[in-house]
């Protein structure tokens, strides 16, 4: 079975009834929580990966914002209104770890998923310590990417809401 393709059982009509929407990768208005833009910043220097991820996210109703280097990523981040970031570690003008640190320092509730060719356990651990919500190795399973992204946006929104409620409660 090719990466990102559904299993033969999921392609049959009977199995389709039992297959959750997240596995069928159907456009759905609840893929990102209400009040979130659905805009996902994708940062990768490989144009093929950018196009692949862009198509996959558009297919499920998200709005991809593309950046092929750190400067473009920083500009898109500063423009705001993002629900999440998908970030490669190897970029031509900076490292994904530097961007991850920068993004987390400014918006700690914004979910960042790392999508990289690095299979290094040290990289995975460091990225998670820096605030990444997932570490996905290329080549990647498209269903896993979209499901992880969906879960991360929901968690990010909940964390932001808790922060807001704590500020209101404590008058800060």
Short mmCIF file of C-alpha atoms in Angstrom, two decimals:
data_model
loop_
_atom_site.label_atom_id
_atom_site.label_comp_id
_atom_site.label_asym_id
_atom_site.label_seq_id
_atom_site.Cartn_x
_atom_site.Cartn_y
_atom_site.Cartn_z
CA UNK A 1 0.00 0.00 0.00
CA UNK A 2 1.43 3.39 -0.97
CA UNK A 3 1.89 6.03 1.70
CA UNK A 4 -1.21 8.10 2.20
CA UNK A 5 -3.50 5.71 0.34
CA UNK A 6 -6.44 4.06 1.99
CA UNK A 7 -6.42 0.34 2.58
CA UNK A 8 -8.53 -1.83 0.21
CA UNK A 9 -11.04 -2.37 3.02
CA UNK A 10 -11.56 1.37 3.41
CA UNK A 11 -12.24 1.73 -0.31
CA UNK A 12 -15.21 -0.67 -0.32
CA UNK A 13 -18.68 0.87 0.20
CA UNK A 14 -19.35 -1.22 3.32
CA UNK A 15 -16.03 -0.27 4.88
CA UNK A 16 -16.52 3.37 3.93
CA UNK A 17 -19.53 3.44 6.25
CA UNK A 18 -17.27 2.33 9.11
CA UNK A 19 -14.27 4.46 8.21
CA UNK A 20 -13.98 7.62 10.32
CA UNK A 21 -13.92 10.87 8.39
CA UNK A 22 -10.35 11.52 9.47
CA UNK A 23 -9.26 8.36 7.68
CA UNK A 24 -11.28 9.07 4.55
CA UNK A 25 -9.72 12.55 4.26
CA UNK A 26 -12.96 14.16 3.18
CA UNK A 27 -13.46 17.92 3.27
CA UNK A 28 -15.16 18.70 6.55
CA UNK A 29 -15.93 21.96 8.30
CA UNK A 30 -14.88 20.53 11.67
CA UNK A 31 -11.30 19.79 10.61
CA UNK A 32 -10.27 22.88 12.48
CA UNK A 33 -12.10 24.28 15.45
CA UNK A 34 -14.56 27.18 15.21
CA UNK A 35 -12.83 30.50 15.59
CA UNK A 36 -9.62 29.29 13.97
CA UNK A 37 -8.67 30.44 10.52
CA UNK A 38 -7.68 27.06 9.17
CA UNK A 39 -4.59 28.79 7.73
CA UNK A 40 -1.64 26.45 8.02
CA UNK A 41 1.90 27.68 7.37
CA UNK A 42 3.91 25.04 5.51
CA UNK A 43 7.68 25.66 5.55
CA UNK A 44 9.81 23.45 3.29
CA UNK A 45 12.51 24.13 0.71
CA UNK A 46 11.36 21.21 -1.47
CA UNK A 47 8.69 22.46 -3.92
CA UNK A 48 7.34 18.92 -4.39
CA UNK A 49 6.71 18.55 -0.66
CA UNK A 50 5.10 22.00 -0.54
CA UNK A 51 2.72 21.09 -3.38
CA UNK A 52 1.89 17.68 -1.91
CA UNK A 53 1.10 19.02 1.55
CA UNK A 54 -0.73 22.01 0.09
CA UNK A 55 -3.03 19.74 -1.94
CA UNK A 56 -3.65 17.43 1.00
CA UNK A 57 -4.59 20.26 3.35
CA UNK A 58 -6.76 22.04 0.78
CA UNK A 59 -8.56 18.75 0.23
CA UNK A 60 -9.71 18.70 3.85
CA UNK A 61 -10.73 22.36 3.92
CA UNK A 62 -7.62 23.97 5.38
CA UNK A 63 -5.95 27.00 3.84
CA UNK A 64 -2.23 26.40 3.18
CA UNK A 65 0.25 29.28 3.32
CA UNK A 66 3.55 28.32 1.66
CA UNK A 67 7.09 29.35 2.56
CA UNK A 68 10.25 27.91 1.02
CA UNK A 69 12.76 29.46 3.43
CA UNK A 70 13.08 31.02 6.86
CA UNK A 71 12.59 34.62 5.70
CA UNK A 72 9.30 33.78 3.97
CA UNK A 73 8.21 31.74 7.01
CA UNK A 74 8.94 34.61 9.40
CA UNK A 75 7.02 37.05 7.20
CA UNK A 76 4.01 34.73 7.01
CA UNK A 77 4.19 34.16 10.77
CA UNK A 78 4.31 37.90 11.45
CA UNK A 79 1.25 38.38 9.21
CA UNK A 80 -0.59 36.30 11.81
CA UNK A 81 -3.92 34.49 11.72
CA UNK A 82 -2.39 30.99 11.62
CA UNK A 83 -3.90 27.85 13.12
CA UNK A 84 -0.68 25.78 12.94
CA UNK A 85 2.74 25.41 11.31
CA UNK A 86 4.28 22.45 9.48
CA UNK A 87 8.04 22.95 9.56
CA UNK A 88 11.02 21.29 7.87
CA UNK A 89 14.31 21.31 9.78
CA UNK A 90 16.66 21.86 6.84
CA UNK A 91 16.12 25.25 5.21
CA UNK A 92 18.51 27.24 3.00
CA UNK A 93 18.78 30.33 5.23
CA UNK A 94 18.14 29.03 8.76
CA UNK A 95 17.27 25.89 10.65
CA UNK A 96 13.81 24.70 11.47
CA UNK A 97 14.85 24.50 15.13
CA UNK A 98 15.63 28.23 15.15
CA UNK A 99 12.23 29.01 13.61
CA UNK A 100 10.52 26.66 16.06
CA UNK A 101 12.14 28.48 18.99
CA UNK A 102 11.18 31.86 17.54
CA UNK A 103 7.58 30.84 16.90
CA UNK A 104 7.15 29.25 20.34
CA UNK A 105 8.62 32.31 22.09
CA UNK A 106 6.10 34.59 20.39
CA UNK A 107 3.05 32.30 20.29
CA UNK A 108 3.45 29.32 22.60
CA UNK A 109 -0.10 28.06 21.94
CA UNK A 110 0.44 27.84 18.17
CA UNK A 111 0.95 24.16 17.27
CA UNK A 112 4.10 23.38 15.27
CA UNK A 113 4.55 20.00 13.60
CA UNK A 114 8.01 19.08 12.34
CA UNK A 115 8.04 17.31 8.96
CA UNK A 116 11.58 16.35 8.02
CA UNK A 117 13.83 13.77 6.40
CA UNK A 118 15.88 13.53 9.59
CA UNK A 119 15.40 10.25 11.41
CA UNK A 120 17.61 11.35 14.28
CA UNK A 121 16.21 10.60 17.71
CA UNK A 122 18.22 13.54 19.05
CA UNK A 123 16.48 15.88 16.58
CA UNK A 124 13.07 14.51 17.55
CA UNK A 125 13.73 14.93 21.27
CA UNK A 126 15.15 18.43 20.84
CA UNK A 127 12.21 19.55 18.69
CA UNK A 128 9.71 18.22 21.22
CA UNK A 129 11.58 20.04 24.00
CA UNK A 130 11.43 23.23 21.93
CA UNK A 131 7.65 22.88 21.70
CA UNK A 132 6.84 20.83 18.61
CA UNK A 133 3.64 18.83 18.97
CA UNK A 134 4.72 16.07 16.57
CA UNK A 135 7.78 14.91 14.65
CA UNK A 136 6.97 13.26 11.33
CA UNK A 137 9.67 11.72 9.14
CA UNK A 138 9.60 11.90 5.32
CA UNK A 139 8.38 10.05 3.39
CA UNK A 140 5.22 10.51 5.42
CA UNK A 141 1.77 9.03 5.66
CA UNK A 142 -0.63 11.76 4.56
CA UNK A 143 -3.42 10.48 6.79
CA UNK A 144 -1.16 10.69 9.82
CA UNK A 145 -0.10 14.22 8.90
CA UNK A 146 -3.66 15.51 8.53
CA UNK A 147 -4.87 13.71 11.65
CA UNK A 148 -1.97 15.01 13.71
CA UNK A 149 -2.53 18.51 12.38
CA UNK A 150 -6.24 18.37 13.18
CA UNK A 151 -5.56 17.19 16.72
CA UNK A 152 -2.85 19.80 17.20
CA UNK A 153 -5.10 22.67 16.11
CA UNK A 154 -7.79 21.54 18.54
CA UNK A 155 -5.26 21.29 21.38
CA UNK A 156 -3.77 24.67 20.46
CA UNK A 157 -7.15 26.32 20.59
CA UNK A 158 -7.93 24.72 23.94
CA UNK A 159 -4.57 25.84 25.38
CA UNK A 160 -5.20 29.39 24.16
CA UNK A 161 -8.68 29.35 25.72
CA UNK A 162 -7.32 28.11 29.06
CA UNK A 163 -4.69 30.88 29.00
CA UNK A 164 -7.39 33.48 28.32
CA UNK A 165 -9.62 32.15 31.09
CA UNK A 166 -6.72 32.12 33.56
CA UNK A 167 -5.94 35.76 32.75
CA UNK A 168 -9.57 36.71 33.25
CA UNK A 169 -9.79 34.75 36.49
CA UNK A 170 -6.62 36.18 37.97
CA UNK A 171 -7.13 39.69 36.58
CA UNK A 172 -3.82 39.78 34.76
#
